[in-house]
Amino acid sequence: MTETPFPTSFLWGSATAAFQIEGAHDQDGRTPSIWDTFARVPGAVLDGDTGDVACDHYHRVEEDVDLMASLNLDAYRFSTSWARVRPDGGEPNQRGVDFYARLVDTLLDRGITPWVTLYHWDLPQVLEDAGGWTNRDTAHRFADYALTLHDALGDRVPYWTTLNEPWCSAFLGYTGGQHAPGRQEGVAGLVAAHHLMLGHGLVVDELRRRGVDGREGGQVGITLNLTVPEPFDPTEPADVSASHRVEHLFNRVFLDPILRGSYAEEIHELTEGLCWRGHPWQSAIRDGDLALIGAPIDVLGVNYYHGDAASGRPHRDADLLGSRIRHPSRETTSPYPGGEAITFPRRGLPVTGLDWEVQPEGLTDLLVALNDDYDLPAVYVTENGAAYPDVVADDGTVDDPERLAFVAGHLRAVHAAIEKGVDVRGYFVWSLLDNFEWAYGYDQRFGIVHVDYETQQRTPKSSALWYSRVAAEGIL
Ligand code: IFM
């Protein structure tokens, strides 16, 4: 195979999220988040796993940053825990802030660029008790929390992501119930999505006032999980319509407000008549919201795992809810508000351990389509990776050729997009460590580094060793 050189400034990183790795759930002032609560609901998480200890990263910052340095990472994308920094959504907690200050300083000492994600799904439970993301006030509390962190770290963190994958927070959390807080309230997902984006807009606005200028003052943006939908059978009107709904209610419900400052007409058509507490859900949209939400950003983070063949018909081998959102041990509902259930039949593509289709060329298609359709800021692939059932050999090594091939294939897809003119500036493999995979608990391993949850021993898998070489040389 020919060598594939990336631009010399390309950022090579890996990503994690607070709840998935930190543990220390009740230490130094942290209070419960919605995931602490949800994980205790019988059946919500496979095997009753919780995030109480997770990878114990809270107590292993130095060791973990040394590991990143040994893997030649340029950048580390991590999320901060709102419930640690502002427990119960209230006053700042210095011990929580200090933890992230120590992490950032340790990264900088080792020459690794810190990239903060402010919200990766772990809302303080007390705010959920007040309505969570269906309550407009949560967006304002989010801005308060973001400023606490920016006041402390703004002088040394160059990249600020407001939200990670708000589709999951809104529609898995409030419509389908696959994720915390586990509400299955149909149209509530649309209201939550709007308030999440409002929170994003408020934070962008505040950070701009504080000198985040897209240059030396730092960059701000959002990370969306995006799919490449297509009709399972393009000659079947029901499948064409299902694909259209996925395109709008998964991708464009966020892309248009954020990159164009408006909801597409199709969103209103697809959600016509859907009411929240007796009023059309659009009553959540107030004057001025879309100007805030659509204010220019410096970075669009794209998380891509697979595309989706959507169908409006039943299929024997299809997940009713779609591969990424099947719940392993709980009755849930469709995360697509309104309309008929959408099914996601298999296309015969290879699949990962989570049964997610492997479709690397979809990433090129997605990036090129985004570039064609929108006036994009700089793009980073902020997550991509795969869960496979890894085996620890007798000599302690972990050989994971499938994950290595998955990442290599997707990096080639990124390279192809760059060659087609998309300004992709970096790639973050998901994930640095095996960790708490939400409803699947510790059952699914996404790490390039294996974690033994009994001993907390970290072992770089063969994919990590390969990735460290690619990151060092910038050549695939
Ligand atoms: O583990 C998650 C992550 O938290 C968000 N993006 C998808 C990953 C794999 O499911």
Tab-separated table of C-alpha atoms and ligand atoms in Angstrom:
chain	number	residue	atom	x	y	z
A	1	MET	CA	0.000	0.000	0.000
A	2	THR	CA	1.281	3.498	-0.809
A	3	GLU	CA	2.160	5.888	1.992
A	4	THR	CA	-0.413	8.519	2.890
A	5	PRO	CA	1.153	11.681	4.333
A	6	PHE	CA	-1.078	14.069	6.279
A	7	PRO	CA	-0.529	17.843	6.493
A	8	THR	CA	2.357	18.593	8.872
A	9	SER	CA	0.087	20.641	11.166
A	10	PHE	CA	-2.461	17.783	11.444
A	11	LEU	CA	-3.369	17.189	15.093
A	12	TRP	CA	-3.166	13.577	16.246
A	13	GLY	CA	-5.118	12.896	19.380
A	14	SER	CA	-7.305	10.638	21.405
A	15	ALA	CA	-10.453	11.374	23.363
A	16	THR	CA	-12.230	10.380	26.564
A	17	ALA	CA	-15.103	11.702	28.676
A	18	ALA	CA	-15.284	12.450	32.384
A	19	PHE	CA	-18.012	10.043	33.426
A	20	GLN	CA	-16.553	7.231	31.360
A	21	ILE	CA	-13.115	7.253	32.964
A	22	GLU	CA	-12.793	9.360	36.101
A	23	GLY	CA	-14.511	7.379	38.854
A	24	ALA	CA	-14.152	9.138	42.262
A	25	HIS	CA	-17.864	9.725	42.021
A	26	ASP	CA	-18.290	11.146	45.507
A	27	GLN	CA	-14.893	12.647	46.178
A	28	ASP	CA	-13.726	16.210	46.700
A	29	GLY	CA	-17.203	17.628	46.583
A	30	ARG	CA	-18.583	15.947	43.453
A	31	THR	CA	-22.331	15.263	43.627
A	32	PRO	CA	-24.437	12.910	41.477
A	33	SER	CA	-25.011	13.490	37.794
A	34	ILE	CA	-27.864	12.017	35.776
A	35	TRP	CA	-25.616	9.113	34.812
A	36	ASP	CA	-24.914	8.247	38.465
A	37	THR	CA	-28.658	8.088	38.992
A	38	PHE	CA	-29.539	6.328	35.740
A	39	ALA	CA	-26.874	3.660	36.208
A	40	ARG	CA	-28.657	2.677	39.421
A	41	VAL	CA	-31.972	2.098	37.664
A	42	PRO	CA	-32.350	-1.683	37.268
A	43	GLY	CA	-31.714	-2.653	33.643
A	44	ALA	CA	-30.497	0.794	32.573
A	45	VAL	CA	-26.884	-0.367	32.279
A	46	LEU	CA	-25.778	-3.865	31.422
A	47	ASP	CA	-24.684	-5.910	34.459
A	48	GLY	CA	-25.606	-3.008	36.749
A	49	ASP	CA	-22.264	-1.346	36.034
A	50	THR	CA	-21.764	2.163	37.395
A	51	GLY	CA	-19.217	4.934	36.898
A	52	ASP	CA	-18.231	4.943	40.568
A	53	VAL	CA	-14.674	3.786	39.884
A	54	ALA	CA	-14.507	3.477	36.094
A	55	CYS	CA	-10.815	3.721	35.088
A	56	ASP	CA	-9.944	5.536	38.318
A	57	HIS	CA	-8.438	8.248	36.151
A	58	TYR	CA	-9.133	10.804	38.898
A	59	HIS	CA	-6.326	9.220	40.903
A	60	ARG	CA	-4.104	8.340	37.960
A	61	VAL	CA	-3.694	11.567	36.031
A	62	GLU	CA	0.099	11.478	35.942
A	63	GLU	CA	0.255	7.861	34.850
A	64	ASP	CA	-2.360	8.419	32.161
A	65	VAL	CA	-0.707	11.524	30.776
A	66	ASP	CA	2.627	9.681	30.709
A	67	LEU	CA	0.872	7.015	28.697
A	68	MET	CA	-0.401	9.620	26.218
A	69	ALA	CA	3.099	11.040	25.886
A	70	SER	CA	4.492	7.563	25.258
A	71	LEU	CA	1.947	7.234	22.436
A	72	ASN	CA	3.147	10.484	20.807
A	73	LEU	CA	-0.233	12.170	21.064
A	74	ASP	CA	-0.286	15.835	20.064
A	75	ALA	CA	-3.591	16.502	21.769
A	76	TYR	CA	-5.928	15.031	24.352
A	77	ARG	CA	-9.655	15.718	24.198
A	78	PHE	CA	-11.343	15.208	27.566
A	79	SER	CA	-14.557	16.402	29.133
A	80	THR	CA	-15.034	18.148	32.427
A	81	SER	CA	-17.616	17.082	34.978
A	82	TRP	CA	-20.191	19.760	35.741
A	83	ALA	CA	-21.084	17.900	38.959
A	84	ARG	CA	-17.448	18.194	40.080
A	85	VAL	CA	-16.902	21.804	39.060
A	86	ARG	CA	-20.281	23.134	40.189
A	87	PRO	CA	-21.793	20.388	42.343
A	88	ASP	CA	-25.569	20.304	42.131
A	89	GLY	CA	-25.264	23.035	39.507
A	90	GLY	CA	-24.544	25.506	42.330
A	91	GLU	CA	-21.453	27.390	43.430
A	92	PRO	CA	-17.987	26.560	42.053
A	93	ASN	CA	-16.064	23.826	43.850
A	94	GLN	CA	-12.380	24.709	43.981
A	95	ARG	CA	-11.286	21.098	44.456
A	96	GLY	CA	-13.105	20.129	41.280
A	97	VAL	CA	-11.570	22.981	39.329
A	98	ASP	CA	-8.131	22.118	40.739
A	99	PHE	CA	-8.392	18.592	39.391
A	100	TYR	CA	-8.774	19.876	35.842
A	101	ALA	CA	-6.075	22.504	36.365
A	102	ARG	CA	-3.701	19.716	37.389
A	103	LEU	CA	-4.666	17.643	34.355
A	104	VAL	CA	-4.121	20.594	32.021
A	105	ASP	CA	-0.775	21.481	33.580
A	106	THR	CA	0.398	17.892	33.404
A	107	LEU	CA	-0.557	17.714	29.732
A	108	LEU	CA	1.227	20.956	28.952
A	109	ASP	CA	4.324	19.744	30.817
A	110	ARG	CA	4.413	16.725	28.513
A	111	GLY	CA	3.838	18.839	25.393
A	112	ILE	CA	0.256	17.638	24.836
A	113	THR	CA	-2.411	20.152	23.810
A	114	PRO	CA	-5.455	20.074	26.097
A	115	TRP	CA	-8.851	20.143	24.389
A	116	VAL	CA	-11.784	20.659	26.739
A	117	THR	CA	-15.320	19.443	26.115
A	118	LEU	CA	-17.640	21.126	28.577
A	119	TYR	CA	-20.591	18.764	28.355
A	120	HIS	CA	-20.406	15.080	27.617
A	121	TRP	CA	-23.831	14.040	28.934
A	122	ASP	CA	-23.393	14.263	32.720
A	123	LEU	CA	-25.882	16.888	33.885
A	124	PRO	CA	-25.982	17.443	37.654
A	125	GLN	CA	-28.949	15.445	38.940
A	126	VAL	CA	-30.329	18.432	40.838
A	127	LEU	CA	-30.718	20.301	37.543
A	128	GLU	CA	-32.502	17.317	36.029
A	129	ASP	CA	-34.836	17.342	39.023
A	130	ALA	CA	-35.721	20.893	37.985
A	131	GLY	CA	-36.585	19.732	34.448
A	132	GLY	CA	-33.145	19.092	32.981
A	133	TRP	CA	-32.660	20.161	29.390
A	134	THR	CA	-36.397	20.643	28.930
A	135	ASN	CA	-36.007	23.590	31.322
A	136	ARG	CA	-34.642	26.674	29.557
A	137	ASP	CA	-32.851	27.754	32.723
A	138	THR	CA	-30.453	24.796	32.352
A	139	ALA	CA	-28.879	26.560	29.367
A	140	HIS	CA	-28.044	29.542	31.566
A	141	ARG	CA	-26.659	27.333	34.318
A	142	PHE	CA	-24.490	25.682	31.666
A	143	ALA	CA	-23.031	29.058	30.745
A	144	ASP	CA	-22.225	29.753	34.430
A	145	TYR	CA	-20.411	26.448	34.687
A	146	ALA	CA	-18.504	27.015	31.451
A	147	LEU	CA	-17.283	30.380	32.679
A	148	THR	CA	-16.015	28.906	35.936
A	149	LEU	CA	-13.782	26.649	33.905
A	150	HIS	CA	-12.770	29.268	31.410
A	151	ASP	CA	-11.821	31.657	34.220
A	152	ALA	CA	-9.536	28.951	35.617
A	153	LEU	CA	-8.127	27.448	32.422
A	154	GLY	CA	-8.720	29.943	29.653
A	155	ASP	CA	-5.101	31.090	29.703
A	156	ARG	CA	-3.815	27.627	28.774
A	157	VAL	CA	-6.522	25.632	27.015
A	158	PRO	CA	-6.665	26.537	23.317
A	159	TYR	CA	-9.713	24.461	22.274
A	160	TRP	CA	-13.155	24.662	23.855
A	161	THR	CA	-15.984	22.406	22.761
A	162	THR	CA	-19.346	23.294	24.233
A	163	LEU	CA	-21.324	20.062	23.750
A	164	ASN	CA	-20.511	16.555	22.716
A	165	GLU	CA	-23.149	14.831	20.583
A	166	PRO	CA	-26.216	16.788	21.683
A	167	TRP	CA	-28.364	14.367	19.655
A	168	CYS	CA	-27.659	11.716	22.274
A	169	SER	CA	-28.308	14.067	25.207
A	170	ALA	CA	-31.599	15.224	23.709
A	171	PHE	CA	-33.102	12.293	21.840
A	172	LEU	CA	-31.659	9.272	23.648
A	173	GLY	CA	-32.120	11.077	26.953
A	174	TYR	CA	-35.591	12.583	26.583
A	175	THR	CA	-37.339	10.848	23.651
A	176	GLY	CA	-36.102	7.257	23.473
A	177	GLY	CA	-34.892	6.745	27.052
A	178	GLN	CA	-31.800	4.740	26.100
A	179	HIS	CA	-29.572	7.219	27.952
A	180	ALA	CA	-29.839	9.253	31.137
A	181	PRO	CA	-32.108	10.671	32.321
A	182	GLY	CA	-34.076	7.886	30.612
A	183	ARG	CA	-37.173	9.936	29.875
A	184	GLN	CA	-39.404	8.685	27.069
A	185	GLU	CA	-41.400	11.800	26.374
A	186	GLY	CA	-41.448	12.045	22.576
A	187	VAL	CA	-41.266	15.686	21.655
A	188	ALA	CA	-39.300	16.537	24.820
A	189	GLY	CA	-36.191	15.633	22.800
A	190	LEU	CA	-36.804	18.559	20.451
A	191	VAL	CA	-37.212	20.959	23.342
A	192	ALA	CA	-34.072	19.580	24.976
A	193	ALA	CA	-32.165	19.871	21.691
A	194	HIS	CA	-33.129	23.520	21.395
A	195	HIS	CA	-32.067	24.283	24.960
A	196	LEU	CA	-28.793	22.410	24.510
A	197	MET	CA	-28.071	24.536	21.451
A	198	LEU	CA	-29.081	27.639	23.373
A	199	GLY	CA	-26.550	26.655	26.047
A	200	HIS	CA	-23.957	26.281	23.306
A	201	GLY	CA	-24.813	29.727	21.918
A	202	LEU	CA	-24.679	31.385	25.339
A	203	VAL	CA	-21.254	29.899	26.002
A	204	VAL	CA	-19.893	30.928	22.598
A	205	ASP	CA	-21.163	34.447	23.232
A	206	GLU	CA	-19.555	34.643	26.680
A	207	LEU	CA	-16.261	33.180	25.541
A	208	ARG	CA	-16.074	35.669	22.684
A	209	ARG	CA	-16.434	38.471	25.242
A	210	ARG	CA	-13.569	36.911	27.156
A	211	GLY	CA	-11.224	36.997	24.201
A	212	VAL	CA	-11.748	33.614	22.567
A	213	ASP	CA	-11.118	34.925	19.072
A	214	GLY	CA	-10.356	31.846	16.999
A	215	ARG	CA	-6.647	32.652	17.132
A	216	GLU	CA	-4.297	33.202	20.074
A	217	GLY	CA	-7.236	33.702	22.436
A	218	GLY	CA	-8.444	30.167	21.775
A	219	GLN	CA	-11.053	28.467	19.628
A	220	VAL	CA	-14.589	27.463	20.409
A	221	GLY	CA	-16.931	25.037	18.687
A	222	ILE	CA	-19.247	22.085	19.070
A	223	THR	CA	-19.017	18.359	18.358
A	224	LEU	CA	-21.882	16.638	16.557
A	225	ASN	CA	-22.344	12.953	15.898
A	226	LEU	CA	-23.349	12.734	12.283
A	227	THR	CA	-24.495	9.931	10.072
A	228	VAL	CA	-24.689	9.220	6.356
A	229	PRO	CA	-28.266	8.118	5.880
A	230	GLU	CA	-29.542	6.375	2.794
A	231	PRO	CA	-32.760	4.532	1.995
A	232	PHE	CA	-32.324	0.788	2.481
A	233	ASP	CA	-34.189	0.339	-0.795
A	234	PRO	CA	-34.198	3.568	-2.827
A	235	THR	CA	-37.174	2.328	-4.837
A	236	GLU	CA	-39.344	2.003	-1.696
A	237	PRO	CA	-41.075	5.272	-0.768
A	238	ALA	CA	-41.248	4.226	2.903
A	239	ASP	CA	-37.456	3.797	2.974
A	240	VAL	CA	-36.840	7.090	1.187
A	241	SER	CA	-39.050	8.806	3.710
A	242	ALA	CA	-37.285	7.083	6.653
A	243	SER	CA	-33.899	8.194	5.327
A	244	HIS	CA	-35.206	11.739	4.930
A	245	ARG	CA	-36.328	11.725	8.565
A	246	VAL	CA	-32.940	10.496	9.757
A	247	GLU	CA	-31.153	13.134	7.694
A	248	HIS	CA	-33.218	15.862	9.320
A	249	LEU	CA	-33.911	14.599	12.819
A	250	PHE	CA	-30.351	13.366	13.348
A	251	ASN	CA	-28.028	15.629	11.344
A	252	ARG	CA	-29.790	18.757	10.251
A	253	VAL	CA	-31.707	19.477	13.426
A	254	PHE	CA	-28.314	20.594	14.788
A	255	LEU	CA	-26.340	21.506	11.675
A	256	ASP	CA	-28.772	24.129	10.387
A	257	PRO	CA	-29.311	26.138	13.571
A	258	ILE	CA	-25.599	26.072	14.384
A	259	LEU	CA	-24.150	26.706	10.940
A	260	ARG	CA	-27.015	28.682	9.365
A	261	GLY	CA	-28.888	30.166	12.304
A	262	SER	CA	-32.218	28.573	11.344
A	263	TYR	CA	-34.132	25.308	11.466
A	264	ALA	CA	-34.754	23.794	8.031
A	265	GLU	CA	-38.326	24.013	6.824
A	266	GLU	CA	-38.336	20.204	6.708
A	267	ILE	CA	-37.860	20.062	10.497
A	268	HIS	CA	-41.083	21.998	10.938
A	269	GLU	CA	-42.839	19.787	8.387
A	270	LEU	CA	-41.654	16.571	10.022
A	271	THR	CA	-42.649	17.735	13.503
A	272	GLU	CA	-45.870	19.472	12.592
A	273	GLY	CA	-48.450	19.222	15.326
A	274	LEU	CA	-46.013	17.918	17.953
A	275	CYS	CA	-46.785	19.670	21.198
A	276	TRP	CA	-44.888	19.978	24.448
A	277	ARG	CA	-47.016	20.713	27.480
A	278	GLY	CA	-49.935	21.835	25.330
A	279	HIS	CA	-47.978	24.098	22.972
A	280	PRO	CA	-46.186	23.436	19.694
A	281	TRP	CA	-42.616	22.466	20.593
A	282	GLN	CA	-41.439	25.554	18.677
A	283	SER	CA	-42.678	27.711	21.556
A	284	ALA	CA	-39.322	26.848	23.095
A	285	ILE	CA	-37.672	28.973	20.386
A	286	ARG	CA	-37.603	32.573	21.575
A	287	ASP	CA	-36.586	35.741	19.794
A	288	GLY	CA	-32.832	36.028	19.621
A	289	ASP	CA	-32.152	32.321	20.274
A	290	LEU	CA	-31.210	31.464	16.722
A	291	ALA	CA	-28.887	34.452	16.404
A	292	LEU	CA	-27.004	33.182	19.474
A	293	ILE	CA	-27.045	29.565	18.337
A	294	GLY	CA	-25.924	30.456	14.818
A	295	ALA	CA	-23.087	32.781	15.813
A	296	PRO	CA	-19.874	31.800	14.012
A	297	ILE	CA	-17.762	29.070	15.571
A	298	ASP	CA	-14.115	28.262	14.987
A	299	VAL	CA	-14.314	24.484	14.992
A	300	LEU	CA	-16.836	21.858	13.967
A	301	GLY	CA	-16.089	18.529	15.629
A	302	VAL	CA	-17.416	15.545	13.706
A	303	ASN	CA	-17.926	12.213	15.449
A	304	TYR	CA	-18.424	9.412	12.976
A	305	TYR	CA	-18.862	5.710	13.629
A	306	HIS	CA	-21.045	4.449	10.766
A	307	GLY	CA	-23.752	5.385	8.285
A	308	ASP	CA	-27.344	4.209	8.383
A	309	ALA	CA	-29.512	2.396	5.867
A	310	ALA	CA	-32.955	3.490	6.985
A	311	SER	CA	-36.224	1.773	6.262
A	312	GLY	CA	-39.833	2.557	6.983
A	313	ARG	CA	-40.755	-1.127	6.893
A	314	PRO	CA	-40.289	-3.998	9.329
A	315	HIS	CA	-37.311	-6.312	8.673
A	316	ARG	CA	-36.470	-9.556	10.369
A	317	ASP	CA	-32.813	-8.655	10.955
A	318	ALA	CA	-33.277	-4.976	11.738
A	319	ASP	CA	-32.872	-3.124	14.992
A	320	LEU	CA	-36.052	-1.268	15.570
A	321	LEU	CA	-34.148	1.685	16.905
A	322	GLY	CA	-30.965	1.645	14.864
A	323	SER	CA	-27.712	-0.057	15.585
A	324	ARG	CA	-26.134	2.639	17.697
A	325	ILE	CA	-29.109	2.953	19.992
A	326	ARG	CA	-30.358	-0.523	20.655
A	327	HIS	CA	-30.603	-0.858	24.392
A	328	PRO	CA	-29.082	-4.054	25.750
A	329	SER	CA	-31.363	-4.580	28.725
A	330	ARG	CA	-34.282	-2.177	28.837
A	331	GLU	CA	-37.506	-1.458	26.991
A	332	THR	CA	-37.100	1.839	25.196
A	333	THR	CA	-38.876	3.749	22.457
A	334	SER	CA	-37.828	5.310	19.156
A	335	PRO	CA	-35.609	8.374	19.589
A	336	TYR	CA	-37.201	9.910	16.473
A	337	PRO	CA	-40.142	12.015	17.615
A	338	GLY	CA	-43.341	11.710	15.577
A	339	GLY	CA	-43.933	9.575	12.484
A	340	GLU	CA	-43.602	5.851	11.942
A	341	ALA	CA	-40.863	3.785	13.570
A	342	ILE	CA	-37.659	3.728	11.526
A	343	THR	CA	-35.822	0.435	11.149
A	344	PHE	CA	-32.155	-0.052	10.269
A	345	PRO	CA	-31.720	-3.333	8.395
A	346	ARG	CA	-28.253	-4.807	7.922
A	347	ARG	CA	-26.606	-4.349	4.544
A	348	GLY	CA	-24.132	-7.180	4.840
A	349	LEU	CA	-21.248	-4.881	5.780
A	350	PRO	CA	-18.749	-6.072	8.376
A	351	VAL	CA	-19.734	-5.087	11.916
A	352	THR	CA	-17.922	-4.223	15.148
A	353	GLY	CA	-18.475	-5.773	18.559
A	354	LEU	CA	-21.475	-3.488	19.059
A	355	ASP	CA	-22.896	-4.708	15.756
A	356	TRP	CA	-22.209	-1.304	14.203
A	357	GLU	CA	-21.553	-1.436	10.466
A	358	VAL	CA	-18.025	-0.671	9.306
A	359	GLN	CA	-18.340	1.912	6.549
A	360	PRO	CA	-15.195	4.061	6.331
A	361	GLU	CA	-16.006	5.578	2.941
A	362	GLY	CA	-19.069	7.070	4.632
A	363	LEU	CA	-16.712	9.396	6.496
A	364	THR	CA	-15.328	10.812	3.247
A	365	ASP	CA	-18.867	11.205	1.899
A	366	LEU	CA	-20.009	12.903	5.079
A	367	LEU	CA	-17.116	15.379	5.205
A	368	VAL	CA	-17.420	16.239	1.519
A	369	ALA	CA	-21.202	16.690	1.773
A	370	LEU	CA	-20.800	18.958	4.811
A	371	ASN	CA	-18.266	21.022	2.926
A	372	ASP	CA	-20.557	21.283	-0.089
A	373	ASP	CA	-23.649	22.179	1.914
A	374	TYR	CA	-22.323	24.538	4.597
A	375	ASP	CA	-19.827	27.308	5.069
A	376	LEU	CA	-17.693	25.280	7.462
A	377	PRO	CA	-15.224	26.396	10.095
A	378	ALA	CA	-12.139	24.200	10.632
A	379	VAL	CA	-13.174	20.557	10.925
A	380	TYR	CA	-11.728	17.999	13.315
A	381	VAL	CA	-12.802	14.388	13.544
A	382	THR	CA	-13.230	14.493	17.304
A	383	GLU	CA	-14.238	10.821	17.663
A	384	ASN	CA	-13.911	7.668	15.637
A	385	GLY	CA	-13.128	4.159	16.775
A	386	ALA	CA	-14.556	0.728	17.412
A	387	ALA	CA	-15.387	-1.758	20.141
A	388	TYR	CA	-14.145	-5.296	19.645
A	389	PRO	CA	-13.927	-8.154	22.128
A	390	ASP	CA	-10.209	-7.979	22.924
A	391	VAL	CA	-8.274	-10.904	24.336
A	392	VAL	CA	-5.305	-10.538	26.658
A	393	ALA	CA	-2.658	-13.047	25.602
A	394	ASP	CA	-0.694	-15.155	28.088
A	395	ASP	CA	2.242	-12.783	27.744
A	396	GLY	CA	-0.015	-9.847	28.676
A	397	THR	CA	-0.164	-8.287	25.202
A	398	VAL	CA	-3.398	-7.364	23.427
A	399	ASP	CA	-3.454	-7.771	19.685
A	400	ASP	CA	-6.398	-5.949	18.076
A	401	PRO	CA	-5.960	-6.068	14.307
A	402	GLU	CA	-9.628	-5.283	13.645
A	403	ARG	CA	-9.482	-2.009	15.561
A	404	LEU	CA	-6.217	-1.122	13.869
A	405	ALA	CA	-7.767	-1.759	10.464
A	406	PHE	CA	-10.855	0.227	11.449
A	407	VAL	CA	-8.824	3.287	12.435
A	408	ALA	CA	-6.526	2.973	9.415
A	409	GLY	CA	-9.508	2.735	7.069
A	410	HIS	CA	-11.128	5.806	8.570
A	411	LEU	CA	-7.869	7.763	8.478
A	412	ARG	CA	-7.640	6.966	4.782
A	413	ALA	CA	-11.194	8.261	4.463
A	414	VAL	CA	-10.190	11.495	6.222
A	415	HIS	CA	-7.211	11.826	3.922
A	416	ALA	CA	-9.451	11.382	0.892
A	417	ALA	CA	-11.703	14.167	2.182
A	418	ILE	CA	-8.707	16.471	2.629
A	419	GLU	CA	-7.683	15.729	-0.941
A	420	LYS	CA	-11.199	16.701	-2.029
A	421	GLY	CA	-10.755	20.093	-0.386
A	422	VAL	CA	-12.224	19.649	3.109
A	423	ASP	CA	-10.263	21.522	5.786
A	424	VAL	CA	-9.875	18.634	8.248
A	425	ARG	CA	-7.198	19.558	10.766
A	426	GLY	CA	-7.056	16.649	13.162
A	427	TYR	CA	-8.285	13.229	14.250
A	428	PHE	CA	-9.040	11.904	17.730
A	429	VAL	CA	-9.324	8.187	18.148
A	430	TRP	CA	-12.099	7.063	20.495
A	431	SER	CA	-10.932	6.125	22.931
A	432	LEU	CA	-7.647	6.361	24.763
A	433	LEU	CA	-8.785	3.828	27.370
A	434	ASP	CA	-11.367	1.084	27.578
A	435	ASN	CA	-14.089	2.714	29.619
A	436	PHE	CA	-17.729	2.902	30.711
A	437	GLU	CA	-19.640	2.528	27.457
A	438	TRP	CA	-22.922	3.990	28.702
A	439	ALA	CA	-25.803	1.470	28.547
A	440	TYR	CA	-23.254	-1.275	27.839
A	441	GLY	CA	-21.194	-0.539	30.946
A	442	TYR	CA	-17.771	-2.166	30.807
A	443	ASP	CA	-18.906	-4.859	28.400
A	444	GLN	CA	-17.691	-3.040	25.270
A	445	ARG	CA	-14.069	-1.969	24.915
A	446	PHE	CA	-13.302	1.031	22.697
A	447	GLY	CA	-9.800	1.768	24.016
A	448	ILE	CA	-6.544	1.648	22.124
A	449	VAL	CA	-5.254	0.953	25.621
A	450	HIS	CA	-6.632	-2.048	27.477
A	451	VAL	CA	-7.784	-1.511	31.054
A	452	ASP	CA	-7.903	-4.350	33.543
A	453	TYR	CA	-10.733	-3.138	35.760
A	454	GLU	CA	-9.585	-5.343	38.675
A	455	THR	CA	-6.061	-3.965	38.846
A	456	GLN	CA	-6.454	-0.780	36.768
A	457	GLN	CA	-3.438	-1.868	34.782
A	458	ARG	CA	-3.156	-0.120	31.401
A	459	THR	CA	-1.771	-2.069	28.445
A	460	PRO	CA	-1.411	-0.394	25.050
A	461	LYS	CA	-2.992	-2.661	22.428
A	462	SER	CA	-1.279	-3.211	19.092
A	463	SER	CA	-3.541	-0.490	17.633
A	464	ALA	CA	-2.081	1.989	20.131
A	465	LEU	CA	1.477	1.096	19.201
A	466	TRP	CA	0.627	1.471	15.529
A	467	TYR	CA	-1.238	4.763	16.139
A	468	SER	CA	1.724	6.169	18.070
A	469	ARG	CA	3.924	5.545	15.043
A	470	VAL	CA	1.405	7.224	12.709
A	471	ALA	CA	1.068	10.186	15.097
A	472	ALA	CA	4.830	10.599	15.288
A	473	GLU	CA	5.411	10.396	11.535
A	474	GLY	CA	2.167	11.909	10.255
A	475	ILE	CA	2.141	9.218	7.603
A	476	LEU	CA	-0.272	6.334	7.314
B	1	IFM	O1	-18.478	6.174	24.125
B	1	IFM	C1	-19.158	7.006	23.245
B	1	IFM	C2	-18.829	8.452	23.506
B	1	IFM	O2	-19.093	8.808	24.821
B	1	IFM	C3	-19.625	9.345	22.602
B	1	IFM	N1	-19.499	8.935	21.226
B	1	IFM	C4	-19.673	7.553	20.911
B	1	IFM	C5	-18.811	6.698	21.812
B	1	IFM	C6	-19.009	5.213	21.480
B	1	IFM	O3	-20.322	4.871	21.695
